[in-house]
mmCIF file of C-alpha atoms in Angstrom:
data_model
loop_
_atom_site.group_PDB
_atom_site.id
_atom_site.type_symbol
_atom_site.label_atom_id
_atom_site.label_comp_id
_atom_site.label_asym_id
_atom_site.label_seq_id
_atom_site.Cartn_x
_atom_site.Cartn_y
_atom_site.Cartn_z
ATOM 1 C CA MET A 39 88.760 7.456 46.531
ATOM 2 C CA ASN A 40 85.246 8.799 46.492
ATOM 3 C CA PHE A 41 82.157 7.672 44.641
ATOM 4 C CA PHE A 42 82.375 10.058 41.705
ATOM 5 C CA THR A 43 86.028 9.350 40.902
ATOM 6 C CA LYS A 44 85.181 5.672 40.379
ATOM 7 C CA GLN A 45 82.225 6.386 38.098
ATOM 8 C CA ASP A 46 82.532 6.996 34.387
ATOM 9 C CA MET A 47 80.619 9.801 32.677
ATOM 10 C CA GLY A 48 77.491 7.686 32.198
ATOM 11 C CA GLY A 49 77.347 6.704 35.859
ATOM 12 C CA LYS A 50 77.787 10.306 36.935
ATOM 13 C CA LEU A 51 74.953 11.387 34.628
ATOM 14 C CA ILE A 52 72.639 8.661 35.922
ATOM 15 C CA VAL A 53 73.294 9.422 39.591
ATOM 16 C CA ALA A 54 73.177 13.207 39.203
ATOM 17 C CA GLY A 55 70.025 12.919 37.076
ATOM 18 C CA GLY A 56 68.350 10.740 39.679
ATOM 19 C CA LEU A 57 69.173 13.171 42.469
ATOM 20 C CA LEU A 58 67.948 16.149 40.432
ATOM 21 C CA ALA A 59 64.750 14.265 39.571
ATOM 22 C CA VAL A 60 64.026 13.863 43.278
ATOM 23 C CA LEU A 61 64.885 17.532 43.861
ATOM 24 C CA SER A 62 62.436 18.549 41.116
ATOM 25 C CA LEU A 63 59.549 17.128 43.179
ATOM 26 C CA PHE A 64 59.987 19.982 45.647
ATOM 27 C CA MET A 65 59.661 22.572 42.875
ATOM 28 C CA PRO A 66 56.415 23.666 41.171
ATOM 29 C CA TRP A 67 55.166 21.213 38.561
ATOM 30 C CA ALA A 68 52.085 23.291 37.829
ATOM 31 C CA ASP A 69 52.359 27.059 37.984
ATOM 32 C CA LEU A 70 49.879 29.629 36.745
ATOM 33 C CA GLY A 71 51.210 32.527 38.778
ATOM 34 C CA PHE A 72 48.360 32.750 41.231
ATOM 35 C CA VAL A 73 48.226 29.010 41.892
ATOM 36 C CA SER A 74 51.088 26.531 42.124
ATOM 37 C CA ALA A 75 51.480 22.813 42.891
ATOM 38 C CA SER A 76 54.659 20.896 43.702
ATOM 39 C CA GLY A 77 55.658 17.555 42.227
ATOM 40 C CA PHE A 78 54.359 15.755 45.289
ATOM 41 C CA GLN A 79 50.944 17.409 44.933
ATOM 42 C CA GLN A 80 50.902 16.409 41.259
ATOM 43 C CA ASP A 81 51.868 12.786 42.083
ATOM 44 C CA GLY A 82 55.207 13.247 40.333
ATOM 45 C CA TYR A 83 56.846 10.664 42.589
ATOM 46 C CA LEU A 84 55.191 8.012 40.400
ATOM 47 C CA PHE A 85 57.394 9.167 37.531
ATOM 48 C CA LEU A 86 60.458 8.259 39.618
ATOM 49 C CA LEU A 87 59.597 4.561 39.754
ATOM 50 C CA PRO A 88 61.061 3.624 36.335
ATOM 51 C CA LEU A 89 64.233 5.568 37.139
ATOM 52 C CA ILE A 90 65.010 3.455 40.200
ATOM 53 C CA TYR A 91 66.525 0.603 38.161
ATOM 54 C CA PRO A 92 69.294 2.519 36.352
ATOM 55 C CA PHE A 93 69.984 4.654 39.446
ATOM 56 C CA TYR A 94 70.326 1.607 41.700
ATOM 57 C CA LYS A 95 72.587 -0.208 39.237
ATOM 58 C CA ALA A 96 74.847 2.836 38.823
ATOM 59 C CA VAL A 97 75.136 3.361 42.580
ATOM 60 C CA ARG A 98 76.032 -0.320 43.061
ATOM 61 C CA PHE A 99 78.574 -0.218 40.163
ATOM 62 C CA GLN A 100 76.664 -2.976 38.358
ATOM 63 C CA ALA A 101 75.949 -3.300 34.661
ATOM 64 C CA VAL A 102 72.661 -1.856 33.420
ATOM 65 C CA ASN A 103 70.686 -3.917 30.929
ATOM 66 C CA LYS A 104 70.766 -1.440 28.041
ATOM 67 C CA ILE A 105 67.361 -2.366 26.636
ATOM 68 C CA ALA A 106 65.662 -2.114 30.028
ATOM 69 C CA GLY A 107 67.499 1.138 30.758
ATOM 70 C CA TYR A 108 66.479 2.672 27.430
ATOM 71 C CA VAL A 109 62.868 1.566 27.810
ATOM 72 C CA LEU A 110 62.509 2.768 31.401
ATOM 73 C CA THR A 111 64.229 6.132 30.999
ATOM 74 C CA GLY A 112 62.675 6.701 27.571
ATOM 75 C CA LEU A 113 59.235 5.896 28.956
ATOM 76 C CA THR A 114 59.807 8.372 31.773
ATOM 77 C CA LEU A 115 60.934 11.047 29.320
ATOM 78 C CA VAL A 116 57.871 10.566 27.109
ATOM 79 C CA ALA A 117 55.550 10.440 30.126
ATOM 80 C CA GLY A 118 57.048 13.662 31.480
ATOM 81 C CA ILE A 119 56.563 15.442 28.157
ATOM 82 C CA GLY A 120 53.017 14.111 27.940
ATOM 83 C CA PHE A 121 52.297 15.253 31.477
ATOM 84 C CA ALA A 122 53.582 18.744 30.633
ATOM 85 C CA MET A 123 51.271 18.832 27.623
ATOM 86 C CA THR A 124 48.266 18.076 29.859
ATOM 87 C CA LYS A 125 48.917 21.306 31.755
ATOM 88 C CA GLN A 126 47.495 23.321 28.835
ATOM 89 C CA VAL A 127 44.621 25.512 30.086
ATOM 90 C CA ASP A 128 42.420 28.178 28.537
ATOM 91 C CA MET A 129 42.598 31.550 30.281
ATOM 92 C CA MET A 130 40.494 34.395 28.905
ATOM 93 C CA GLY A 131 40.427 32.895 25.433
ATOM 94 C CA THR A 132 44.174 32.236 25.286
ATOM 95 C CA ALA A 133 45.813 28.825 25.593
ATOM 96 C CA VAL A 134 48.410 28.838 28.390
ATOM 97 C CA ASN A 135 50.725 26.022 29.419
ATOM 98 C CA GLY A 136 50.776 25.812 33.211
ATOM 99 C CA ALA A 137 53.743 23.449 33.516
ATOM 100 C CA GLY A 138 56.145 24.633 36.194
ATOM 101 C CA SER A 139 59.917 24.755 36.416
ATOM 102 C CA GLY A 140 60.136 21.521 38.420
ATOM 103 C CA LEU A 141 58.409 19.585 35.664
ATOM 104 C CA TYR A 142 60.771 20.995 33.060
ATOM 105 C CA LEU A 143 63.741 20.102 35.272
ATOM 106 C CA PHE A 144 62.364 16.570 35.577
ATOM 107 C CA ILE A 145 62.071 16.235 31.791
ATOM 108 C CA ILE A 146 65.665 17.414 31.362
ATOM 109 C CA THR A 147 66.925 14.985 34.015
ATOM 110 C CA ALA A 148 65.076 12.104 32.336
ATOM 111 C CA ALA A 149 66.862 12.981 29.077
ATOM 112 C CA VAL A 150 70.194 13.212 30.916
ATOM 113 C CA MET A 151 69.600 9.806 32.485
ATOM 114 C CA LEU A 152 68.732 8.343 29.077
ATOM 115 C CA PHE A 153 72.053 9.613 27.730
ATOM 116 C CA GLY A 154 73.756 8.332 30.890
ATOM 117 C CA VAL A 155 72.414 4.830 30.250
ATOM 118 C CA PHE A 156 73.857 5.066 26.728
ATOM 119 C CA LYS A 157 77.313 6.082 28.019
ATOM 120 C CA TYR A 158 77.425 3.907 31.166
ATOM 121 C CA GLN A 159 80.167 1.350 31.629
ATOM 122 C CA PRO A 160 80.220 -0.090 35.166
ATOM 123 C CA ALA A 161 83.330 0.561 37.209
ATOM 124 C CA ILE A 162 84.827 -1.870 39.675
ATOM 125 C CA SER A 163 84.093 -0.953 43.268
ATOM 126 C CA ASP A 164 86.425 -1.670 46.180
ATOM 127 C CA ASP A 165 84.118 -4.296 47.707
ATOM 128 C CA ALA A 166 83.679 -6.055 44.325
ATOM 129 C CA SER A 167 87.443 -6.460 43.884
ATOM 130 C CA ALA A 168 87.998 -7.915 47.362
#
């Protein structure tokens, strides 16, 4: 039996969201066409810190404190949206949002993880039943 067959839908969403959030750091978080910056260059790894708790608990098949999970993933979602709003620049008299695809992927994964925390029910792992 592999990892994903033991997980319920919430656990799968949390783990997949966490992995995609890390993947988003390698994509552009700021992109204006002629200039681009990845998530690492934009210090996006700091946004991953609150997501460690639900990800770790889901990987270990342990129960997630719902309030802490909601607060941490919700805070990350709001911070990601706020960070995208700070990428607004003025180019030749026109307001342009310079948020890149990696930042948008991160915001979506934070929302997916928030829903995953809502749906998560810990499964019993093989080592926990022994």
